[in-house]
Amino acid sequence: MKITYDEFLKLARDPSVPEEQLLKYCRVVRHTGAFDIQFQVKPELVEMTEIDEEFENALQIGNWASRIRRYWRFKEAMKDHPERPMLISEGDSWFQFPIIIDDVIDHLSEHYNIYSLGAAGDTAQNMVYGPDRARRREYLSALYDYKDKVSGFLFSAAGNDIIGEDPDTGVAVLFDILQDFNGDINDVDGHINRVAFDEKLAFLKGAYERVISDIRGVSELQNMPVFVHGYDYVFPYKWQGDTRDPLHAAKDEWLGEPLSDRNIPSVLGRKIISAMLDELYAMLDGLAAADANVIVVDCRGAMPNLTDWVDEIHGTSDGFAKVAGRFKMAIDQALVAHGAMT
């Protein structure tokens, strides 16, 4: 039985409606760029006028629906669970994976009141510097607005910049970081373009330093815990026994294709990407060494099995629950130390 488009939008805006029910009326649009998961309303289930269709094309349901539903859930949680610590999160698809998967913030929202600013497809470049001015340093405005209530800030912002897609070109970033296969299956360092990778890492270091500086510039937030992470060791497609077939992306969307273009076997590819993630963690550890209230949540090994991953770089709902467990342990420890939890 069809519903009207207005009825569908009411469902999308209602945070009490389960994602599974909303998803019945949508289909996933593949290859929409980076991690930007988008959906289209199924015309066989939703009655749409010509004006509705134009609005739907402009709206690009995905991040929009998830953000607004999370916002209203946050507002309700603040009223229903005032005893919970309040957090603010900003980040990419690990923190905001629309509708299909319960991401890290979905799981953590069972324990904390989280004002989520995340958006699938976002980059450190955009979150910190622009060019999309509507999203530029949104985290700072939110932190300032809630400076008397917020107990911690969660930040996830290196995915698209290293192992995702260039949001302007749609080309996998990894391609420019890799060197052509030299025949040595054990040579990790020899397959990393140091100039390209070091440039990416230096940019990310500066972006994270800017975020921390922004936050510490607000007197009420000078000692607030800031939680960061460097992702987990991935399984590039095609891995042995690989049966992953994501709705939202090609099987080799981010890692398998550039590895194949460089003729690098996936076993070596995993070692290369793991080495790069280790360097990312080392950079984050350096930031934490300079600020005792910057806390690095080590997610390496949280999703050790191929079945923990829905695609090459995102966990399943159960996989992300394991990552959320790492975050919860770090958050609870920090908030107890700061007197925000008992």
mmCIF file of C-alpha atoms in Angstrom:
data_model
loop_
_atom_site.group_PDB
_atom_site.id
_atom_site.type_symbol
_atom_site.label_atom_id
_atom_site.label_comp_id
_atom_site.label_asym_id
_atom_site.label_seq_id
_atom_site.Cartn_x
_atom_site.Cartn_y
_atom_site.Cartn_z
ATOM 1 C CA MET A 1 0.000 0.000 0.000
ATOM 2 C CA LYS A 2 1.391 3.376 -1.035
ATOM 3 C CA ILE A 3 1.845 6.312 1.291
ATOM 4 C CA THR A 4 2.082 9.968 0.309
ATOM 5 C CA TYR A 5 5.415 11.785 0.194
ATOM 6 C CA ASP A 6 4.303 13.988 3.086
ATOM 7 C CA GLU A 7 3.615 10.859 5.122
ATOM 8 C CA PHE A 8 7.073 9.551 4.258
ATOM 9 C CA LEU A 9 8.726 12.795 5.386
ATOM 10 C CA LYS A 10 6.836 12.598 8.673
ATOM 11 C CA LEU A 11 8.243 9.109 9.181
ATOM 12 C CA ALA A 12 11.757 10.331 8.333
ATOM 13 C CA ARG A 13 11.470 13.180 10.840
ATOM 14 C CA ASP A 14 10.079 10.993 13.619
ATOM 15 C CA PRO A 15 12.990 9.659 15.732
ATOM 16 C CA SER A 16 10.741 6.985 17.254
ATOM 17 C CA VAL A 17 10.283 5.280 13.868
ATOM 18 C CA PRO A 18 12.882 2.503 13.510
ATOM 19 C CA GLU A 19 15.375 2.794 10.642
ATOM 20 C CA GLU A 20 14.210 -0.585 9.362
ATOM 21 C CA GLN A 21 10.724 0.815 8.769
ATOM 22 C CA LEU A 22 12.079 3.891 7.010
ATOM 23 C CA LEU A 23 14.384 1.784 4.842
ATOM 24 C CA LYS A 24 11.406 -0.148 3.446
ATOM 25 C CA TYR A 25 10.451 2.937 1.472
ATOM 26 C CA CYS A 26 13.965 3.700 0.151
ATOM 27 C CA ARG A 27 16.614 2.262 -2.110
ATOM 28 C CA VAL A 28 20.308 2.937 -1.737
ATOM 29 C CA VAL A 29 21.997 5.032 -4.418
ATOM 30 C CA ARG A 30 25.401 3.530 -5.150
ATOM 31 C CA HIS A 31 28.540 5.452 -6.068
ATOM 32 C CA THR A 32 27.387 8.828 -4.755
ATOM 33 C CA GLY A 33 30.938 9.786 -3.813
ATOM 34 C CA ALA A 34 33.228 9.290 -0.832
ATOM 35 C CA PHE A 35 31.258 7.783 2.065
ATOM 36 C CA ASP A 36 28.190 9.889 1.291
ATOM 37 C CA ILE A 37 25.422 7.288 1.521
ATOM 38 C CA GLN A 38 22.276 8.522 -0.202
ATOM 39 C CA PHE A 39 18.816 7.091 -0.732
ATOM 40 C CA GLN A 40 15.938 7.462 -3.173
ATOM 41 C CA VAL A 41 12.296 6.984 -2.314
ATOM 42 C CA LYS A 42 10.748 3.959 -4.003
ATOM 43 C CA PRO A 43 8.041 5.305 -6.363
ATOM 44 C CA GLU A 44 6.136 2.027 -6.140
ATOM 45 C CA LEU A 45 5.641 2.613 -2.399
ATOM 46 C CA VAL A 46 5.493 6.409 -2.131
ATOM 47 C CA GLU A 47 3.043 8.535 -4.116
ATOM 48 C CA MET A 48 4.912 11.582 -5.414
ATOM 49 C CA THR A 49 3.862 14.640 -7.368
ATOM 50 C CA GLU A 50 6.231 16.347 -9.817
ATOM 51 C CA ILE A 51 6.999 18.967 -7.154
ATOM 52 C CA ASP A 52 7.663 16.174 -4.636
ATOM 53 C CA GLU A 53 10.162 14.600 -7.049
ATOM 54 C CA GLU A 54 12.002 17.890 -7.520
ATOM 55 C CA PHE A 55 12.171 18.361 -3.749
ATOM 56 C CA GLU A 56 13.353 14.791 -3.287
ATOM 57 C CA ASN A 57 16.204 15.274 -5.778
ATOM 58 C CA ALA A 58 17.319 18.414 -3.963
ATOM 59 C CA LEU A 59 16.983 16.861 -0.525
ATOM 60 C CA GLN A 60 19.146 13.776 -1.192
ATOM 61 C CA ILE A 61 17.862 11.804 1.777
ATOM 62 C CA GLY A 62 20.681 10.145 3.677
ATOM 63 C CA ASN A 63 22.730 12.364 5.906
ATOM 64 C CA TRP A 64 19.750 14.707 6.207
ATOM 65 C CA ALA A 65 17.388 12.108 7.616
ATOM 66 C CA SER A 66 19.970 10.676 9.991
ATOM 67 C CA ARG A 67 21.091 14.073 11.273
ATOM 68 C CA ILE A 68 17.625 15.375 12.009
ATOM 69 C CA ARG A 69 16.474 12.116 13.584
ATOM 70 C CA ARG A 70 19.556 12.087 15.791
ATOM 71 C CA TYR A 71 18.998 15.692 16.775
ATOM 72 C CA TRP A 72 15.484 15.025 18.017
ATOM 73 C CA ARG A 73 16.622 11.860 19.790
ATOM 74 C CA PHE A 74 19.306 13.945 21.492
ATOM 75 C CA LYS A 75 16.746 16.546 22.595
ATOM 76 C CA GLU A 76 14.453 13.838 23.952
ATOM 77 C CA ALA A 77 17.343 12.107 25.719
ATOM 78 C CA MET A 78 18.325 15.360 27.421
ATOM 79 C CA LYS A 79 14.801 15.535 28.869
ATOM 80 C CA ASP A 80 14.349 11.834 29.616
ATOM 81 C CA HIS A 81 17.882 11.066 30.865
ATOM 82 C CA PRO A 82 19.295 14.244 32.427
ATOM 83 C CA GLU A 83 21.587 12.077 34.552
ATOM 84 C CA ARG A 84 23.602 10.914 31.539
ATOM 85 C CA PRO A 85 26.797 12.741 30.530
ATOM 86 C CA MET A 86 26.352 14.944 27.467
ATOM 87 C CA LEU A 87 28.847 14.623 24.589
ATOM 88 C CA ILE A 88 29.269 16.248 21.187
ATOM 89 C CA SER A 89 30.521 14.261 18.199
ATOM 90 C CA GLU A 90 31.862 15.409 14.846
ATOM 91 C CA GLY A 91 33.087 13.064 12.190
ATOM 92 C CA ASP A 92 32.760 10.888 9.148
ATOM 93 C CA SER A 93 30.912 7.675 8.363
ATOM 94 C CA TRP A 94 32.255 5.815 11.406
ATOM 95 C CA PHE A 95 30.251 8.316 13.435
ATOM 96 C CA GLN A 96 27.386 8.797 10.971
ATOM 97 C CA PHE A 97 26.422 5.927 8.695
ATOM 98 C CA PRO A 98 22.878 6.733 7.552
ATOM 99 C CA ILE A 99 20.078 4.258 8.224
ATOM 100 C CA ILE A 100 21.688 1.009 6.997
ATOM 101 C CA ILE A 101 24.105 0.361 9.880
ATOM 102 C CA ASP A 102 24.246 1.128 13.592
ATOM 103 C CA ASP A 103 27.500 3.074 13.717
ATOM 104 C CA VAL A 104 29.734 3.961 16.679
ATOM 105 C CA ILE A 105 27.601 6.917 17.797
ATOM 106 C CA ASP A 106 24.402 4.857 17.535
ATOM 107 C CA HIS A 107 25.850 2.381 20.034
ATOM 108 C CA LEU A 108 27.282 5.034 22.353
ATOM 109 C CA SER A 109 23.939 6.878 22.403
ATOM 110 C CA GLU A 110 22.598 4.079 24.593
ATOM 111 C CA HIS A 111 24.859 5.381 27.371
ATOM 112 C CA TYR A 112 25.340 9.128 26.766
ATOM 113 C CA ASN A 113 23.322 12.057 25.426
ATOM 114 C CA ILE A 114 25.201 12.791 22.190
ATOM 115 C CA TYR A 115 24.716 15.831 20.013
ATOM 116 C CA SER A 116 25.867 14.392 16.679
ATOM 117 C CA LEU A 117 27.259 16.643 13.940
ATOM 118 C CA GLY A 118 28.730 13.837 11.852
ATOM 119 C CA ALA A 119 28.071 13.337 8.164
ATOM 120 C CA ALA A 120 28.992 10.416 5.947
ATOM 121 C CA GLY A 121 31.374 11.700 3.310
ATOM 122 C CA ASP A 122 32.822 14.496 5.423
ATOM 123 C CA THR A 123 36.556 15.164 5.474
ATOM 124 C CA ALA A 124 38.967 16.823 7.877
ATOM 125 C CA GLN A 125 39.480 19.471 5.190
ATOM 126 C CA ASN A 126 35.800 20.368 5.252
ATOM 127 C CA MET A 127 35.182 19.985 8.987
ATOM 128 C CA VAL A 128 38.079 22.221 9.937
ATOM 129 C CA TYR A 129 38.721 24.573 7.014
ATOM 130 C CA GLY A 130 35.774 24.472 4.600
ATOM 131 C CA PRO A 131 35.180 24.924 1.656
ATOM 132 C CA ASP A 132 31.557 24.062 2.451
ATOM 133 C CA ARG A 133 31.059 27.028 4.765
ATOM 134 C CA ALA A 134 27.769 25.668 6.070
ATOM 135 C CA ARG A 135 29.732 22.848 7.710
ATOM 136 C CA ARG A 136 32.904 24.763 8.551
ATOM 137 C CA ARG A 137 33.922 24.390 12.207
ATOM 138 C CA GLU A 138 30.367 23.481 13.133
ATOM 139 C CA TYR A 139 31.803 21.629 16.098
ATOM 140 C CA LEU A 140 33.052 24.868 17.665
ATOM 141 C CA SER A 141 29.637 26.539 17.557
ATOM 142 C CA ALA A 142 28.017 23.500 19.148
ATOM 143 C CA LEU A 143 30.681 23.223 21.835
ATOM 144 C CA TYR A 144 30.325 26.897 22.655
ATOM 145 C CA ASP A 145 26.516 26.652 22.819
ATOM 146 C CA TYR A 146 26.732 23.691 25.238
ATOM 147 C CA LYS A 147 29.946 24.698 27.033
ATOM 148 C CA ASP A 148 28.244 24.512 30.426
ATOM 149 C CA LYS A 149 26.806 21.033 29.820
ATOM 150 C CA VAL A 150 29.180 19.125 27.539
ATOM 151 C CA SER A 151 31.512 16.596 29.187
ATOM 152 C CA GLY A 152 33.512 15.463 26.154
ATOM 153 C CA PHE A 153 34.075 15.776 22.412
ATOM 154 C CA LEU A 154 34.403 12.851 19.973
ATOM 155 C CA PHE A 155 36.241 13.471 16.702
ATOM 156 C CA SER A 156 36.644 11.120 13.704
ATOM 157 C CA ALA A 157 38.219 12.763 10.684
ATOM 158 C CA ALA A 158 40.953 10.952 8.787
ATOM 159 C CA GLY A 159 39.041 8.319 6.806
ATOM 160 C CA ASN A 160 38.245 10.160 3.592
ATOM 161 C CA ASP A 161 41.587 11.936 3.680
ATOM 162 C CA ILE A 162 43.658 8.711 3.517
ATOM 163 C CA ILE A 163 41.612 5.657 2.546
ATOM 164 C CA GLY A 164 38.471 7.174 1.069
ATOM 165 C CA GLU A 165 37.697 9.098 -2.090
ATOM 166 C CA ASP A 166 38.634 12.588 -3.087
ATOM 167 C CA PRO A 167 35.268 14.369 -2.703
ATOM 168 C CA ASP A 168 35.980 16.529 -5.756
ATOM 169 C CA THR A 169 37.205 13.868 -8.192
ATOM 170 C CA GLY A 170 35.622 10.687 -6.811
ATOM 171 C CA VAL A 171 39.001 8.941 -7.240
ATOM 172 C CA ALA A 172 40.325 6.788 -4.407
ATOM 173 C CA VAL A 173 42.890 8.795 -2.419
ATOM 174 C CA LEU A 174 44.923 5.648 -1.848
ATOM 175 C CA PHE A 175 45.965 5.438 -5.516
ATOM 176 C CA ASP A 176 48.310 8.416 -5.236
ATOM 177 C CA ILE A 177 49.800 7.102 -1.988
ATOM 178 C CA LEU A 178 50.704 3.694 -3.420
ATOM 179 C CA GLN A 179 53.673 2.706 -5.575
ATOM 180 C CA ASP A 180 53.421 0.069 -8.304
ATOM 181 C CA PHE A 181 54.057 -3.490 -7.125
ATOM 182 C CA ASN A 182 57.801 -4.187 -7.199
ATOM 183 C CA GLY A 183 57.529 -7.982 -6.951
ATOM 184 C CA ASP A 184 58.398 -8.211 -3.235
ATOM 185 C CA ILE A 185 55.335 -9.428 -1.316
ATOM 186 C CA ASN A 186 56.986 -8.483 1.997
ATOM 187 C CA ASP A 187 58.078 -4.950 1.068
ATOM 188 C CA VAL A 188 55.653 -2.649 2.869
ATOM 189 C CA ASP A 189 57.670 0.585 2.912
ATOM 190 C CA GLY A 190 58.699 0.232 -0.737
ATOM 191 C CA HIS A 191 55.072 0.511 -1.857
ATOM 192 C CA ILE A 192 54.264 3.749 -0.009
ATOM 193 C CA ASN A 193 54.840 7.051 -1.790
ATOM 194 C CA ARG A 194 56.420 8.829 1.174
ATOM 195 C CA VAL A 195 56.039 12.309 -0.281
ATOM 196 C CA ALA A 196 52.297 11.864 -0.870
ATOM 197 C CA PHE A 197 51.622 10.088 2.422
ATOM 198 C CA ASP A 198 53.732 12.423 4.545
ATOM 199 C CA GLU A 199 51.888 15.359 3.009
ATOM 200 C CA LYS A 200 48.535 13.817 3.985
ATOM 201 C CA LEU A 201 49.736 13.049 7.501
ATOM 202 C CA ALA A 202 51.140 16.558 7.978
ATOM 203 C CA PHE A 203 47.842 18.057 6.825
ATOM 204 C CA LEU A 204 45.888 15.880 9.257
ATOM 205 C CA LYS A 205 48.217 16.799 12.105
ATOM 206 C CA GLY A 206 47.600 20.477 11.406
ATOM 207 C CA ALA A 207 43.838 19.936 11.196
ATOM 208 C CA TYR A 208 43.717 18.103 14.509
ATOM 209 C CA GLU A 209 45.918 20.749 16.122
ATOM 210 C CA ARG A 210 43.485 23.393 14.871
ATOM 211 C CA VAL A 211 40.546 21.524 16.418
ATOM 212 C CA ILE A 212 42.311 21.197 19.758
ATOM 213 C CA SER A 213 43.377 24.849 19.658
ATOM 214 C CA ASP A 214 39.811 25.927 18.856
ATOM 215 C CA ILE A 215 38.488 24.008 21.826
ATOM 216 C CA ARG A 216 41.143 25.141 24.285
ATOM 217 C CA GLY A 217 40.433 28.715 23.263
ATOM 218 C CA VAL A 218 37.105 28.496 25.107
ATOM 219 C CA SER A 219 37.858 28.923 28.810
ATOM 220 C CA GLU A 220 35.153 26.504 29.924
ATOM 221 C CA LEU A 221 36.595 23.797 27.635
ATOM 222 C CA GLN A 222 40.288 24.047 28.433
ATOM 223 C CA ASN A 223 40.305 20.716 30.272
ATOM 224 C CA MET A 224 37.438 18.953 28.488
ATOM 225 C CA PRO A 225 38.354 15.454 27.246
ATOM 226 C CA VAL A 226 38.743 15.196 23.467
ATOM 227 C CA PHE A 227 38.522 11.642 22.100
ATOM 228 C CA VAL A 228 40.140 10.760 18.761
ATOM 229 C CA HIS A 229 40.941 7.516 16.946
ATOM 230 C CA GLY A 230 42.781 6.182 13.894
ATOM 231 C CA TYR A 231 40.393 3.416 12.701
ATOM 232 C CA ASP A 232 41.049 -0.340 12.552
ATOM 233 C CA TYR A 233 43.035 -2.688 10.329
ATOM 234 C CA VAL A 234 40.999 -3.225 7.168
ATOM 235 C CA PHE A 235 40.411 -6.159 4.821
ATOM 236 C CA PRO A 236 40.771 -4.996 1.205
ATOM 237 C CA TYR A 237 38.647 -6.725 -1.404
ATOM 238 C CA LYS A 238 39.088 -9.454 -2.432
ATOM 239 C CA TRP A 239 40.113 -11.227 0.731
ATOM 240 C CA GLN A 240 40.156 -15.004 1.068
ATOM 241 C CA GLY A 241 36.591 -16.186 1.685
ATOM 242 C CA ASP A 242 35.257 -12.695 0.992
ATOM 243 C CA THR A 243 31.458 -12.682 0.674
ATOM 244 C CA ARG A 244 30.874 -8.977 1.356
ATOM 245 C CA ASP A 245 28.402 -7.436 -1.085
ATOM 246 C CA PRO A 246 27.431 -3.999 0.269
ATOM 247 C CA LEU A 247 24.256 -2.279 -0.879
ATOM 248 C CA HIS A 248 25.895 1.127 -0.903
ATOM 249 C CA ALA A 249 29.187 0.620 -2.718
ATOM 250 C CA ALA A 250 31.173 -1.533 -5.105
ATOM 251 C CA LYS A 251 33.022 -4.411 -3.460
ATOM 252 C CA ASP A 252 36.390 -2.766 -4.219
ATOM 253 C CA GLU A 253 35.184 0.835 -3.857
ATOM 254 C CA TRP A 254 38.007 2.285 -1.766
ATOM 255 C CA LEU A 255 40.878 -0.175 -1.411
ATOM 256 C CA GLY A 256 40.620 -3.080 -3.827
ATOM 257 C CA GLU A 257 40.478 -0.948 -6.964
ATOM 258 C CA PRO A 258 43.597 1.188 -6.285
ATOM 259 C CA LEU A 259 45.482 -1.888 -5.070
ATOM 260 C CA SER A 260 44.531 -3.705 -8.262
ATOM 261 C CA ASP A 261 45.525 -0.703 -10.388
ATOM 262 C CA ARG A 262 48.947 -0.823 -8.727
ATOM 263 C CA ASN A 263 49.041 -4.657 -9.109
ATOM 264 C CA ILE A 264 49.450 -5.042 -5.338
ATOM 265 C CA PRO A 265 48.081 -8.309 -3.866
ATOM 266 C CA SER A 266 45.431 -7.757 -1.175
ATOM 267 C CA VAL A 267 47.536 -9.525 1.490
ATOM 268 C CA LEU A 268 50.328 -6.999 0.975
ATOM 269 C CA GLY A 269 47.751 -4.229 0.620
ATOM 270 C CA ARG A 270 46.424 -4.931 4.096
ATOM 271 C CA LYS A 271 49.944 -4.714 5.525
ATOM 272 C CA ILE A 272 50.564 -1.405 3.738
ATOM 273 C CA ILE A 273 47.326 0.167 4.950
ATOM 274 C CA SER A 274 47.918 -1.165 8.462
ATOM 275 C CA ALA A 275 51.357 0.472 8.467
ATOM 276 C CA MET A 276 49.802 3.774 7.409
ATOM 277 C CA LEU A 277 47.189 3.520 10.151
ATOM 278 C CA ASP A 278 49.964 2.838 12.662
ATOM 279 C CA GLU A 279 51.607 6.097 11.567
ATOM 280 C CA LEU A 280 48.298 7.883 11.956
ATOM 281 C CA TYR A 281 48.045 6.569 15.512
ATOM 282 C CA ALA A 282 51.615 7.669 16.199
ATOM 283 C CA MET A 283 50.690 11.183 15.074
ATOM 284 C CA LEU A 284 47.624 11.182 17.331
ATOM 285 C CA ASP A 285 49.690 9.862 20.239
ATOM 286 C CA GLY A 286 51.987 12.858 19.769
ATOM 287 C CA LEU A 287 49.013 15.199 20.119
ATOM 288 C CA ALA A 288 47.926 13.374 23.259
ATOM 289 C CA ALA A 289 51.438 13.704 24.700
ATOM 290 C CA ALA A 290 51.142 17.481 24.352
ATOM 291 C CA ASP A 291 47.665 17.664 25.930
ATOM 292 C CA ALA A 292 46.757 15.281 28.746
ATOM 293 C CA ASN A 293 43.054 15.672 27.954
ATOM 294 C CA VAL A 294 43.389 14.477 24.360
ATOM 295 C CA ILE A 295 42.615 10.764 24.526
ATOM 296 C CA VAL A 296 43.452 8.370 21.712
ATOM 297 C CA VAL A 297 41.005 5.478 21.508
ATOM 298 C CA ASP A 298 42.946 2.611 19.972
ATOM 299 C CA CYS A 299 40.530 0.742 17.697
ATOM 300 C CA ARG A 300 43.157 -1.514 16.115
ATOM 301 C CA GLY A 301 42.057 -5.112 16.414
ATOM 302 C CA ALA A 302 38.563 -4.215 17.580
ATOM 303 C CA MET A 303 37.105 -5.838 14.433
ATOM 304 C CA PRO A 304 39.514 -8.724 13.825
ATOM 305 C CA ASN A 305 37.277 -10.854 11.610
ATOM 306 C CA LEU A 306 36.221 -10.344 8.004
ATOM 307 C CA THR A 307 32.620 -10.793 9.157
ATOM 308 C CA ASP A 308 32.981 -7.685 11.344
ATOM 309 C CA TRP A 309 33.140 -5.552 8.175
ATOM 310 C CA VAL A 310 30.201 -4.675 5.907
ATOM 311 C CA ASP A 311 32.577 -3.346 3.242
ATOM 312 C CA GLU A 312 36.268 -2.530 2.925
ATOM 313 C CA ILE A 313 36.319 0.256 5.518
ATOM 314 C CA HIS A 314 33.085 0.160 7.547
ATOM 315 C CA GLY A 315 32.054 -2.234 10.261
ATOM 316 C CA THR A 316 28.781 -4.075 10.417
ATOM 317 C CA SER A 317 26.424 -3.032 13.210
ATOM 318 C CA ASP A 318 27.967 -5.748 15.394
ATOM 319 C CA GLY A 319 31.457 -4.746 14.312
ATOM 320 C CA PHE A 320 30.888 -1.112 15.205
ATOM 321 C CA ALA A 321 29.506 -2.253 18.557
ATOM 322 C CA LYS A 322 32.982 -3.640 19.296
ATOM 323 C CA VAL A 323 34.558 -0.296 18.386
ATOM 324 C CA ALA A 324 31.999 1.510 20.547
ATOM 325 C CA GLY A 325 33.058 -0.712 23.431
ATOM 326 C CA ARG A 326 36.603 0.660 23.145
ATOM 327 C CA PHE A 327 35.231 4.199 23.165
ATOM 328 C CA LYS A 328 32.962 3.565 26.145
ATOM 329 C CA MET A 329 35.854 2.273 28.227
ATOM 330 C CA ALA A 330 37.943 5.362 27.429
ATOM 331 C CA ILE A 331 35.052 7.789 27.903
ATOM 332 C CA ASP A 332 33.974 6.347 31.250
ATOM 333 C CA GLN A 333 37.529 6.418 32.577
ATOM 334 C CA ALA A 334 38.026 10.034 31.539
ATOM 335 C CA LEU A 335 34.655 11.258 32.774
ATOM 336 C CA VAL A 336 35.119 9.630 36.161
ATOM 337 C CA ALA A 337 38.529 11.299 36.442
ATOM 338 C CA HIS A 338 36.910 14.666 35.600
ATOM 339 C CA GLY A 339 34.026 14.164 38.024
ATOM 340 C CA ALA A 340 31.411 14.014 35.259
ATOM 341 C CA MET A 341 30.552 10.409 36.176
ATOM 342 C CA THR A 342 30.653 8.351 39.330
#
